[in-house]
mmCIF file of C-alpha atoms and ligand atoms in Angstrom:
data_model
loop_
_atom_site.group_PDB
_atom_site.id
_atom_site.type_symbol
_atom_site.label_atom_id
_atom_site.label_comp_id
_atom_site.label_asym_id
_atom_site.label_seq_id
_atom_site.Cartn_x
_atom_site.Cartn_y
_atom_site.Cartn_z
ATOM 1 C CA MET A 1 -9.770 -23.049 74.717
ATOM 2 C CA ARG A 2 -9.244 -21.597 78.202
ATOM 3 C CA VAL A 3 -12.077 -19.454 79.534
ATOM 4 C CA ILE A 4 -12.490 -17.459 82.737
ATOM 5 C CA VAL A 5 -16.167 -17.017 83.594
ATOM 6 C CA THR A 6 -16.918 -14.454 86.312
ATOM 7 C CA GLY A 7 -20.178 -14.976 88.216
ATOM 8 C CA GLY A 8 -20.252 -18.653 87.223
ATOM 9 C CA ALA A 9 -22.109 -19.640 90.406
ATOM 10 C CA GLY A 10 -25.074 -17.427 89.482
ATOM 11 C CA PHE A 11 -28.129 -18.224 87.377
ATOM 12 C CA ILE A 12 -26.814 -17.470 83.867
ATOM 13 C CA GLY A 13 -23.150 -17.970 84.744
ATOM 14 C CA SER A 14 -23.786 -21.548 85.915
ATOM 15 C CA ALA A 15 -25.707 -22.334 82.701
ATOM 16 C CA LEU A 16 -22.750 -20.949 80.736
ATOM 17 C CA VAL A 17 -20.205 -22.949 82.765
ATOM 18 C CA ARG A 18 -22.214 -26.165 82.280
ATOM 19 C CA HIS A 19 -22.375 -25.459 78.541
ATOM 20 C CA LEU A 20 -18.645 -24.676 78.169
ATOM 21 C CA VAL A 21 -17.440 -27.575 80.352
ATOM 22 C CA LEU A 22 -19.885 -30.294 79.293
ATOM 23 C CA GLU A 23 -20.870 -29.415 75.698
ATOM 24 C CA GLN A 24 -17.690 -27.708 74.477
ATOM 25 C CA GLY A 25 -15.048 -29.418 76.597
ATOM 26 C CA TYR A 26 -13.299 -26.099 77.271
ATOM 27 C CA GLU A 27 -11.006 -25.500 80.238
ATOM 28 C CA VAL A 28 -13.020 -23.241 82.545
ATOM 29 C CA LEU A 29 -12.066 -21.234 85.619
ATOM 30 C CA ASN A 30 -15.136 -19.950 87.439
ATOM 31 C CA VAL A 31 -14.362 -16.820 89.498
ATOM 32 C CA ASP A 32 -17.188 -15.982 91.906
ATOM 33 C CA ALA A 33 -17.422 -14.272 95.299
ATOM 34 C CA LEU A 34 -20.444 -16.414 96.309
ATOM 35 C CA THR A 35 -22.766 -13.605 97.361
ATOM 36 C CA TYR A 36 -26.351 -14.501 98.354
ATOM 37 C CA ALA A 37 -26.929 -15.182 94.604
ATOM 38 C CA GLY A 38 -24.007 -17.537 94.104
ATOM 39 C CA ASN A 39 -24.650 -21.228 94.656
ATOM 40 C CA LEU A 40 -22.150 -24.017 94.026
ATOM 41 C CA ALA A 41 -25.017 -26.538 94.024
ATOM 42 C CA SER A 42 -25.867 -25.203 90.539
ATOM 43 C CA LEU A 43 -22.501 -26.580 89.407
ATOM 44 C CA ALA A 44 -22.913 -30.145 90.719
ATOM 45 C CA ALA A 45 -22.911 -31.409 87.110
ATOM 46 C CA VAL A 46 -19.375 -30.102 86.463
ATOM 47 C CA GLU A 47 -17.873 -30.572 89.936
ATOM 48 C CA GLY A 48 -14.876 -32.920 89.759
ATOM 49 C CA ARG A 49 -14.462 -32.590 85.979
ATOM 50 C CA PRO A 50 -10.777 -32.183 85.088
ATOM 51 C CA ASN A 51 -11.571 -29.200 82.821
ATOM 52 C CA TYR A 52 -13.377 -27.223 85.560
ATOM 53 C CA ARG A 53 -11.929 -25.138 88.404
ATOM 54 C CA PHE A 54 -13.476 -22.766 90.910
ATOM 55 C CA LEU A 55 -11.908 -19.738 92.583
ATOM 56 C CA ARG A 56 -13.761 -17.844 95.290
ATOM 57 C CA ALA A 57 -12.729 -14.218 94.749
ATOM 58 C CA ASN A 58 -14.214 -10.765 94.442
ATOM 59 C CA ILE A 59 -13.855 -9.059 91.045
ATOM 60 C CA CYS A 60 -13.113 -5.772 92.871
ATOM 61 C CA ASP A 61 -9.927 -7.335 94.294
ATOM 62 C CA ARG A 62 -7.256 -6.369 91.756
ATOM 63 C CA GLY A 63 -4.565 -8.581 93.287
ATOM 64 C CA ALA A 64 -6.809 -11.659 93.240
ATOM 65 C CA MET A 65 -7.887 -10.967 89.656
ATOM 66 C CA GLU A 66 -4.283 -10.490 88.511
ATOM 67 C CA SER A 67 -3.074 -13.721 90.022
ATOM 68 C CA ALA A 68 -6.128 -15.632 88.673
ATOM 69 C CA VAL A 69 -5.385 -14.397 85.157
ATOM 70 C CA ALA A 70 -1.613 -14.932 85.458
ATOM 71 C CA ASP A 71 -2.084 -18.509 86.735
ATOM 72 C CA PHE A 72 -4.858 -19.589 84.376
ATOM 73 C CA ARG A 73 -3.752 -17.710 81.215
ATOM 74 C CA PRO A 74 -7.208 -17.418 79.573
ATOM 75 C CA ASP A 75 -7.948 -17.090 75.855
ATOM 76 C CA ARG A 76 -11.252 -15.499 76.855
ATOM 77 C CA ILE A 77 -12.814 -13.737 79.789
ATOM 78 C CA MET A 78 -16.614 -13.903 79.914
ATOM 79 C CA HIS A 79 -17.766 -11.394 82.509
ATOM 80 C CA LEU A 80 -21.114 -12.100 84.153
ATOM 81 C CA ALA A 81 -20.440 -11.349 87.835
ATOM 82 C CA ALA A 82 -22.865 -8.642 88.907
ATOM 83 C CA GLU A 83 -25.468 -7.588 91.389
ATOM 84 C CA SER A 84 -28.518 -8.340 89.273
ATOM 85 C CA HIS A 85 -31.789 -7.808 91.134
ATOM 86 C CA VAL A 86 -33.615 -4.507 90.451
ATOM 87 C CA ASP A 87 -35.586 -4.529 93.725
ATOM 88 C CA ARG A 88 -32.387 -5.002 95.751
ATOM 89 C CA SER A 89 -30.795 -2.082 93.857
ATOM 90 C CA ILE A 90 -33.654 0.187 94.948
ATOM 91 C CA THR A 91 -33.312 -0.827 98.597
ATOM 92 C CA GLY A 92 -29.482 -0.645 98.612
ATOM 93 C CA SER A 93 -27.539 0.571 95.580
ATOM 94 C CA ALA A 94 -23.983 0.595 97.027
ATOM 95 C CA ASP A 95 -23.185 -3.047 96.199
ATOM 96 C CA PHE A 96 -24.386 -2.432 92.627
ATOM 97 C CA ILE A 97 -21.991 0.469 92.122
ATOM 98 C CA GLU A 98 -19.179 -1.482 93.768
ATOM 99 C CA THR A 99 -19.501 -4.740 91.830
ATOM 100 C CA ASN A 100 -21.023 -3.626 88.534
ATOM 101 C CA VAL A 101 -18.978 -0.449 88.039
ATOM 102 C CA ILE A 102 -15.784 -0.774 90.133
ATOM 103 C CA GLY A 103 -15.637 -4.551 89.653
ATOM 104 C CA THR A 104 -15.953 -4.249 85.874
ATOM 105 C CA PHE A 105 -13.328 -1.495 85.830
ATOM 106 C CA THR A 106 -10.971 -3.699 87.883
ATOM 107 C CA LEU A 107 -11.483 -6.635 85.553
ATOM 108 C CA LEU A 108 -10.955 -4.497 82.443
ATOM 109 C CA GLU A 109 -7.700 -3.144 83.843
ATOM 110 C CA THR A 110 -6.571 -6.650 84.808
ATOM 111 C CA ALA A 111 -7.426 -7.947 81.333
ATOM 112 C CA ARG A 112 -5.678 -5.026 79.668
ATOM 113 C CA SER A 113 -2.394 -5.537 81.479
ATOM 114 C CA TYR A 114 -2.489 -9.340 80.803
ATOM 115 C CA TRP A 115 -3.488 -8.860 77.161
ATOM 116 C CA SER A 116 -0.846 -6.235 76.395
ATOM 117 C CA ASP A 117 1.921 -8.719 77.336
ATOM 118 C CA LEU A 118 0.595 -11.535 75.091
ATOM 119 C CA ASP A 119 2.362 -12.426 71.837
ATOM 120 C CA ALA A 120 0.825 -11.083 68.627
ATOM 121 C CA ALA A 121 -1.244 -14.205 67.777
ATOM 122 C CA ALA A 122 -2.628 -14.618 71.307
ATOM 123 C CA LYS A 123 -3.358 -10.900 71.456
ATOM 124 C CA GLN A 124 -5.332 -11.094 68.231
ATOM 125 C CA ALA A 125 -7.330 -14.140 69.406
ATOM 126 C CA PHE A 126 -8.099 -12.880 72.956
ATOM 127 C CA ARG A 127 -11.674 -11.792 73.740
ATOM 128 C CA PHE A 128 -13.312 -10.042 76.676
ATOM 129 C CA LEU A 129 -17.084 -10.595 76.548
ATOM 130 C CA HIS A 130 -18.968 -8.128 78.716
ATOM 131 C CA VAL A 131 -22.428 -9.529 79.496
ATOM 132 C CA SER A 132 -25.178 -6.980 80.021
ATOM 133 C CA THR A 133 -28.891 -6.424 79.961
ATOM 134 C CA ASP A 134 -31.545 -4.840 77.746
ATOM 135 C CA GLU A 135 -32.579 -2.757 80.786
ATOM 136 C CA VAL A 136 -29.843 -0.231 79.869
ATOM 137 C CA TYR A 137 -32.113 0.927 77.025
ATOM 138 C CA GLY A 138 -34.887 2.038 79.378
ATOM 139 C CA SER A 139 -38.560 1.446 78.659
ATOM 140 C CA LEU A 140 -40.514 1.013 75.417
ATOM 141 C CA GLY A 141 -44.077 2.098 74.648
ATOM 142 C CA ALA A 142 -46.543 -0.327 73.087
ATOM 143 C CA GLU A 143 -44.600 -0.474 69.815
ATOM 144 C CA GLY A 144 -40.973 -0.857 68.731
ATOM 145 C CA LEU A 145 -37.960 -2.976 69.688
ATOM 146 C CA PHE A 146 -34.525 -2.311 71.203
ATOM 147 C CA THR A 147 -31.779 -2.476 68.573
ATOM 148 C CA GLU A 148 -28.036 -2.161 69.134
ATOM 149 C CA ASP A 149 -28.394 1.531 68.192
ATOM 150 C CA THR A 150 -31.091 2.385 70.752
ATOM 151 C CA PRO A 151 -29.759 5.163 73.026
ATOM 152 C CA TYR A 152 -29.077 4.223 76.647
ATOM 153 C CA ASP A 153 -31.739 5.481 79.069
ATOM 154 C CA PRO A 154 -31.595 3.381 82.271
ATOM 155 C CA SER A 155 -34.294 3.741 84.953
ATOM 156 C CA SER A 156 -33.113 1.824 88.036
ATOM 157 C CA PRO A 157 -29.885 1.843 90.067
ATOM 158 C CA TYR A 158 -29.302 -1.681 88.658
ATOM 159 C CA SER A 159 -29.672 -0.699 85.000
ATOM 160 C CA ALA A 160 -27.712 2.544 85.522
ATOM 161 C CA SER A 161 -24.820 0.570 87.028
ATOM 162 C CA LYS A 162 -24.928 -1.894 84.119
ATOM 163 C CA ALA A 163 -25.031 0.999 81.619
ATOM 164 C CA SER A 164 -21.939 2.470 83.296
ATOM 165 C CA SER A 165 -20.111 -0.837 82.998
ATOM 166 C CA ASP A 166 -21.078 -1.163 79.309
ATOM 167 C CA HIS A 167 -19.605 2.285 78.644
ATOM 168 C CA LEU A 168 -16.381 1.332 80.437
ATOM 169 C CA ALA A 169 -16.104 -1.878 78.398
ATOM 170 C CA LYS A 170 -16.630 -0.021 75.114
ATOM 171 C CA ALA A 171 -14.155 2.702 76.119
ATOM 172 C CA TRP A 172 -11.453 0.119 76.989
ATOM 173 C CA GLN A 173 -11.851 -1.236 73.454
ATOM 174 C CA ARG A 174 -11.739 2.156 71.743
ATOM 175 C CA THR A 175 -8.976 3.676 73.850
ATOM 176 C CA TYR A 176 -6.687 0.733 74.558
ATOM 177 C CA GLY A 177 -7.659 -1.702 71.770
ATOM 178 C CA LEU A 178 -8.688 -4.422 74.274
ATOM 179 C CA PRO A 179 -10.752 -6.907 72.183
ATOM 180 C CA VAL A 180 -14.086 -6.335 73.914
ATOM 181 C CA VAL A 181 -17.514 -7.496 72.678
ATOM 182 C CA VAL A 182 -20.717 -6.533 74.537
ATOM 183 C CA SER A 183 -23.992 -8.491 74.708
ATOM 184 C CA ASN A 184 -27.318 -7.093 75.947
ATOM 185 C CA CYS A 185 -29.942 -9.704 76.754
ATOM 186 C CA SER A 186 -33.605 -9.713 77.697
ATOM 187 C CA ASN A 187 -35.078 -11.407 80.803
ATOM 188 C CA ASN A 188 -33.897 -14.964 81.312
ATOM 189 C CA TYR A 189 -35.727 -17.854 82.967
ATOM 190 C CA GLY A 190 -35.084 -21.571 83.453
ATOM 191 C CA PRO A 191 -33.498 -24.036 85.900
ATOM 192 C CA TYR A 192 -31.362 -22.866 88.881
ATOM 193 C CA HIS A 193 -33.013 -19.428 89.030
ATOM 194 C CA PHE A 194 -32.870 -17.839 92.514
ATOM 195 C CA PRO A 195 -36.343 -18.063 94.110
ATOM 196 C CA GLU A 196 -36.834 -14.297 94.579
ATOM 197 C CA LYS A 197 -37.308 -13.662 90.825
ATOM 198 C CA LEU A 198 -40.806 -13.635 89.296
ATOM 199 C CA ILE A 199 -40.872 -17.033 87.563
ATOM 200 C CA PRO A 200 -39.283 -19.278 90.247
ATOM 201 C CA LEU A 201 -41.122 -17.377 93.001
ATOM 202 C CA THR A 202 -44.437 -17.954 91.246
ATOM 203 C CA ILE A 203 -43.738 -21.654 90.635
ATOM 204 C CA LEU A 204 -42.679 -22.324 94.229
ATOM 205 C CA ASN A 205 -45.402 -20.227 95.879
ATOM 206 C CA ALA A 206 -48.038 -21.830 93.656
ATOM 207 C CA LEU A 207 -46.774 -25.288 94.551
ATOM 208 C CA ALA A 208 -46.941 -24.414 98.253
ATOM 209 C CA GLY A 209 -50.447 -22.887 97.888
ATOM 210 C CA GLU A 210 -49.100 -19.449 98.875
ATOM 211 C CA ARG A 211 -50.127 -16.061 97.443
ATOM 212 C CA LEU A 212 -48.650 -15.059 94.075
ATOM 213 C CA PRO A 213 -47.590 -11.392 94.261
ATOM 214 C CA VAL A 214 -47.908 -9.456 90.981
ATOM 215 C CA TYR A 215 -46.606 -5.865 90.844
ATOM 216 C CA GLY A 216 -49.169 -3.174 89.903
ATOM 217 C CA LYS A 217 -51.699 -4.551 87.429
ATOM 218 C CA GLY A 218 -49.250 -7.052 85.966
ATOM 219 C CA GLU A 219 -49.256 -5.234 82.653
ATOM 220 C CA ASN A 220 -45.485 -4.723 82.360
ATOM 221 C CA VAL A 221 -44.128 -6.612 79.361
ATOM 222 C CA ARG A 222 -40.858 -8.564 79.330
ATOM 223 C CA ASP A 223 -39.219 -10.488 76.469
ATOM 224 C CA TRP A 224 -38.373 -13.919 77.921
ATOM 225 C CA LEU A 225 -35.406 -16.073 76.931
ATOM 226 C CA TYR A 226 -34.664 -19.600 78.124
ATOM 227 C CA VAL A 227 -31.319 -19.472 79.938
ATOM 228 C CA GLU A 228 -29.668 -22.257 77.911
ATOM 229 C CA ASP A 229 -30.403 -20.328 74.701
ATOM 230 C CA HIS A 230 -28.598 -17.367 76.276
ATOM 231 C CA ALA A 231 -25.587 -19.522 77.224
ATOM 232 C CA ARG A 232 -25.255 -20.730 73.612
ATOM 233 C CA ALA A 233 -25.553 -17.151 72.360
ATOM 234 C CA LEU A 234 -22.773 -15.964 74.701
ATOM 235 C CA ASP A 235 -20.462 -18.742 73.535
ATOM 236 C CA LEU A 236 -21.145 -17.825 69.904
ATOM 237 C CA ILE A 237 -20.666 -14.087 70.464
ATOM 238 C CA ALA A 238 -17.333 -14.702 72.232
ATOM 239 C CA GLU A 239 -16.289 -16.994 69.361
ATOM 240 C CA ARG A 240 -17.429 -15.026 66.352
ATOM 241 C CA GLY A 241 -18.692 -11.607 67.436
ATOM 242 C CA ARG A 242 -16.846 -8.617 65.984
ATOM 243 C CA VAL A 243 -14.608 -6.699 68.351
ATOM 244 C CA GLY A 244 -16.098 -3.407 69.540
ATOM 245 C CA GLU A 245 -19.652 -4.474 68.593
ATOM 246 C CA THR A 246 -22.785 -4.980 70.651
ATOM 247 C CA TYR A 247 -25.099 -7.955 70.096
ATOM 248 C CA ASN A 248 -28.651 -7.932 71.420
ATOM 249 C CA VAL A 249 -29.949 -11.309 72.610
ATOM 250 C CA GLY A 250 -33.668 -12.034 72.908
ATOM 251 C CA GLY A 251 -36.194 -14.769 72.289
ATOM 252 C CA ARG A 252 -38.991 -12.799 70.589
ATOM 253 C CA ASN A 253 -41.261 -13.962 73.393
ATOM 254 C CA GLU A 254 -42.987 -10.915 74.815
ATOM 255 C CA ARG A 255 -45.396 -11.558 77.657
ATOM 256 C CA ARG A 256 -47.218 -9.407 80.217
ATOM 257 C CA ASN A 257 -46.231 -10.391 83.771
ATOM 258 C CA ILE A 258 -49.811 -11.361 84.582
ATOM 259 C CA ASP A 259 -49.876 -13.715 81.579
ATOM 260 C CA VAL A 260 -46.601 -15.305 82.707
ATOM 261 C CA VAL A 261 -48.084 -15.953 86.155
ATOM 262 C CA ARG A 262 -51.346 -17.329 84.684
ATOM 263 C CA ARG A 263 -49.431 -19.631 82.326
ATOM 264 C CA ILE A 264 -47.383 -21.049 85.217
ATOM 265 C CA CYS A 265 -50.619 -21.665 87.142
ATOM 266 C CA SER A 266 -52.174 -23.521 84.246
ATOM 267 C CA VAL A 267 -49.071 -25.661 83.582
ATOM 268 C CA LEU A 268 -48.942 -26.602 87.278
ATOM 269 C CA ASP A 269 -52.690 -27.285 87.402
ATOM 270 C CA GLU A 270 -52.249 -29.665 84.470
ATOM 271 C CA ILE A 271 -49.202 -31.518 85.832
ATOM 272 C CA THR A 272 -50.127 -31.596 89.507
ATOM 273 C CA PRO A 273 -53.717 -30.465 90.128
ATOM 274 C CA ALA A 274 -54.589 -28.734 93.419
ATOM 275 C CA ASN A 275 -57.997 -28.364 95.136
ATOM 276 C CA ARG A 276 -58.683 -25.102 93.325
ATOM 277 C CA PRO A 277 -57.218 -23.313 90.283
ATOM 278 C CA ARG A 278 -53.912 -21.724 91.318
ATOM 279 C CA GLU A 279 -54.860 -18.464 89.554
ATOM 280 C CA GLU A 280 -56.982 -17.764 92.629
ATOM 281 C CA LEU A 281 -53.711 -17.223 94.556
ATOM 282 C CA ILE A 282 -52.819 -14.129 92.478
ATOM 283 C CA ASP A 283 -52.401 -11.027 94.648
ATOM 284 C CA PHE A 284 -51.846 -7.596 93.038
ATOM 285 C CA VAL A 285 -49.358 -5.605 95.163
ATOM 286 C CA THR A 286 -47.840 -2.081 95.141
ATOM 287 C CA ASP A 287 -45.894 -1.479 91.938
ATOM 288 C CA ARG A 288 -42.101 -1.128 91.792
ATOM 289 C CA PRO A 289 -40.939 2.539 91.711
ATOM 290 C CA GLY A 290 -39.725 3.471 88.207
ATOM 291 C CA HIS A 291 -41.079 0.162 86.848
ATOM 292 C CA ASP A 292 -40.241 0.021 83.100
ATOM 293 C CA ALA A 293 -43.376 -0.650 81.064
ATOM 294 C CA ARG A 294 -42.009 -2.819 78.287
ATOM 295 C CA TYR A 295 -38.764 -4.395 77.062
ATOM 296 C CA ALA A 296 -38.457 -6.134 73.699
ATOM 297 C CA ILE A 297 -35.322 -7.107 71.814
ATOM 298 C CA ASP A 298 -34.611 -7.079 68.105
ATOM 299 C CA ALA A 299 -32.094 -9.948 67.809
ATOM 300 C CA THR A 300 -31.727 -9.672 64.008
ATOM 301 C CA LYS A 301 -27.993 -8.887 64.149
ATOM 302 C CA LEU A 302 -27.205 -11.975 66.233
ATOM 303 C CA GLU A 303 -29.483 -14.129 64.083
ATOM 304 C CA THR A 304 -28.243 -12.981 60.664
ATOM 305 C CA GLU A 305 -24.578 -12.290 61.401
ATOM 306 C CA LEU A 306 -23.847 -15.224 63.722
ATOM 307 C CA GLY A 307 -26.680 -17.615 62.807
ATOM 308 C CA TRP A 308 -28.081 -17.935 66.367
ATOM 309 C CA ARG A 309 -31.688 -19.016 66.960
ATOM 310 C CA ALA A 310 -33.501 -19.577 70.253
ATOM 311 C CA ARG A 311 -34.448 -23.273 70.534
ATOM 312 C CA GLU A 312 -37.203 -22.740 73.087
ATOM 313 C CA ASN A 313 -40.300 -20.602 72.764
ATOM 314 C CA PHE A 314 -42.028 -19.395 75.929
ATOM 315 C CA ASP A 315 -44.498 -22.302 76.090
ATOM 316 C CA THR A 316 -41.879 -25.051 75.694
ATOM 317 C CA GLY A 317 -39.396 -23.257 77.954
ATOM 318 C CA ILE A 318 -41.851 -22.584 80.774
ATOM 319 C CA GLU A 319 -43.065 -26.184 80.806
ATOM 320 C CA LYS A 320 -39.439 -27.426 81.003
ATOM 321 C CA THR A 321 -38.789 -24.941 83.806
ATOM 322 C CA VAL A 322 -41.847 -25.941 85.857
ATOM 323 C CA ARG A 323 -40.935 -29.627 85.481
ATOM 324 C CA TRP A 324 -37.342 -28.881 86.529
ATOM 325 C CA TYR A 325 -38.520 -27.231 89.766
ATOM 326 C CA LEU A 326 -40.856 -30.157 90.441
ATOM 327 C CA ASP A 327 -37.984 -32.636 89.998
ATOM 328 C CA ASN A 328 -35.234 -30.704 91.795
ATOM 329 C CA ASP A 329 -36.397 -29.668 95.216
ATOM 330 C CA TRP A 330 -32.920 -30.676 96.532
ATOM 331 C CA TRP A 331 -31.687 -27.475 94.841
ATOM 332 C CA TRP A 332 -34.365 -24.951 95.786
ATOM 333 C CA ARG A 333 -35.568 -26.112 99.211
ATOM 334 C CA PRO A 334 -32.478 -24.929 101.145
ATOM 335 C CA LEU A 335 -32.748 -21.521 99.405
ATOM 336 C CA ARG A 336 -36.467 -21.217 100.190
ATOM 337 C CA ASP A 337 -35.732 -22.017 103.832
ATOM 338 C CA ARG A 338 -33.070 -19.269 104.011
ATOM 339 C CA TYR A 339 -34.812 -16.634 101.872
ATOM 340 C CA THR A 340 -37.556 -14.849 103.826
ATOM 341 C CA GLY A 341 -39.490 -13.544 100.822
ATOM 342 C CA GLU A 342 -39.476 -10.048 102.337
ATOM 343 C CA ARG A 343 -40.672 -7.414 99.846
ATOM 344 C CA LEU A 344 -37.705 -5.344 98.612
ATOM 345 C CA GLY A 345 -37.517 -2.223 96.476
ATOM 346 C CA LEU A 346 -40.337 -0.165 98.003
ATOM 347 C CA LEU A 347 -39.561 3.461 98.870
ATOM 348 C CA ASN A 348 -41.867 3.278 101.879
ATOM 349 C CA PRO A 349 -42.033 -0.389 102.896
ATOM 350 C CA ALA A 350 -44.531 0.314 105.682
ATOM 351 C CA LYS A 351 -47.184 0.912 103.040
ATOM 352 C CA GLY A 352 -46.183 -2.154 100.967
HETATM 353 N N1 LIG B 401 -31.085 -12.572 84.867
HETATM 354 C C1 LIG B 401 -31.408 -11.967 83.744
HETATM 355 O O1 LIG B 401 -32.552 -12.056 83.291
HETATM 356 C C2 LIG B 401 -30.356 -11.179 82.974
HETATM 357 C C3 LIG B 401 -30.702 -10.700 81.709
HETATM 358 C C4 LIG B 401 -29.725 -10.042 80.966
HETATM 359 C C5 LIG B 401 -28.450 -9.863 81.485
HETATM 360 N N2 LIG B 401 -28.152 -10.309 82.711
HETATM 361 C C6 LIG B 401 -26.759 -10.129 83.201
HETATM 362 O O2 LIG B 401 -26.149 -11.411 83.213
HETATM 363 C C7 LIG B 401 -25.228 -11.509 84.294
HETATM 364 C C8 LIG B 401 -25.583 -12.680 85.172
HETATM 365 O O3 LIG B 401 -26.910 -12.503 85.678
HETATM 366 P P1 LIG B 401 -27.559 -13.579 86.651
HETATM 367 O O4 LIG B 401 -29.026 -13.449 86.547
HETATM 368 O O5 LIG B 401 -26.941 -14.915 86.423
HETATM 369 O O6 LIG B 401 -27.090 -13.012 88.071
HETATM 370 P P2 LIG B 401 -27.053 -13.726 89.478
HETATM 371 O O7 LIG B 401 -27.378 -12.654 90.472
HETATM 372 O O8 LIG B 401 -27.848 -14.978 89.479
HETATM 373 O O9 LIG B 401 -25.514 -14.152 89.650
HETATM 374 C C9 LIG B 401 -24.477 -13.246 89.831
HETATM 375 C C10 LIG B 401 -23.234 -14.013 90.293
HETATM 376 O O10 LIG B 401 -22.166 -13.072 90.447
HETATM 377 C C11 LIG B 401 -21.522 -13.312 91.666
HETATM 378 N N3 LIG B 401 -20.977 -12.040 92.157
HETATM 379 C C12 LIG B 401 -21.683 -10.933 92.575
HETATM 380 N N4 LIG B 401 -20.833 -9.972 92.956
HETATM 381 C C13 LIG B 401 -19.576 -10.449 92.757
HETATM 382 C C14 LIG B 401 -18.287 -9.910 92.955
HETATM 383 N N5 LIG B 401 -18.114 -8.665 93.439
HETATM 384 N N6 LIG B 401 -17.216 -10.667 92.633
HETATM 385 C C15 LIG B 401 -17.369 -11.916 92.142
HETATM 386 N N7 LIG B 401 -18.579 -12.491 91.957
HETATM 387 C C16 LIG B 401 -19.665 -11.764 92.260
HETATM 388 C C17 LIG B 401 -22.600 -13.867 92.586
HETATM 389 O O11 LIG B 401 -22.036 -14.620 93.660
HETATM 390 C C18 LIG B 401 -23.411 -14.723 91.624
HETATM 391 O O12 LIG B 401 -22.905 -16.025 91.549
HETATM 392 C C19 LIG B 401 -25.285 -10.152 85.014
HETATM 393 O O13 LIG B 401 -24.223 -9.364 84.555
HETATM 394 C C20 LIG B 401 -26.616 -9.568 84.596
HETATM 395 O O14 LIG B 401 -26.564 -8.169 84.610
HETATM 396 C C21 LIG B 401 -29.069 -10.982 83.484
#
């Protein structure tokens, strides 16, 4: 099995590459532009393996994509490369439109021209997995879950750009017959997560005794999935998902942001006690504009049709994650030194 993974130096992409190279023994070509979010240190475990290769290239570069595909001759393309941080999309949306929309279009066109020249058997077996987010569905009230039939209603420049790319992927399947499958996943957490996102930021600030910013009142609800459960789901969807279908991926682990932050504090207080409870570091800050109230995934289709189950619940996953950050400062310290922690995504930063 020969797989191109785009965005394989990112948080989820690197978990997927480690899974495909180490657990499955597949031949993997990781195509990544190494933006601020890409980090080859997350791939130390696969570096030097004969079944792993890396290509630094931008998915918007049609020539580079065509020669990557022509040289590597993939059976699958698993497309994760994206601009992924909502706050950054509010401060500057251009990169999101460029990579998420134009980049996905470029990759779909590249895949289509490669796929249309394959022989009948290879054509039948080829898959293009487009990896997306539950944020395309917009925001839920207190009740209900996102299903694969929930209408798209994105709120942020990030989720709107992802929604656009999902529509392109679906259209390339319907119009040209390209064997596309789409997955929409809830919030991920786990090892190798860039320190600007809520969970790693909270762990590292709490460890350093620094304030723990929580947006608004911390009442926004997210449905958390351990990243390695997501990587296994993506592999399964690419293997057995039906062409033209969407599969929602989620861990049935809804938590309010404030409860996530409190849980991290209590796990850290247990493992490595400080002078005072770390909860005292919590600092409520100006909310994100257009902040979706609640996301929650109904993963029944993935569970019943493909037999996937999350292995971690939030309590087991968060403890593993905290311990990973405690044991792996070689990975996060250089990022913390470079990343200023400046608040992004405010319409009027002066008042932030
Ligand atoms: N993080 C989540 O909770 C979450 C949840 C559901 C879906 N997703 C989706 O999963 C995918 C991966 O998310 P992530 O959290 O790992 O993102 P990430 O920001 O950690 O990584 C993105 C990777 O893509 C690369 N990249 C960005 N622009 C590129 C370009 N133009 N060409 C080539 N490479 C480029 C970056 O260098 C980086 O390695 C995204 O498509 C995202 O929308 C993420």
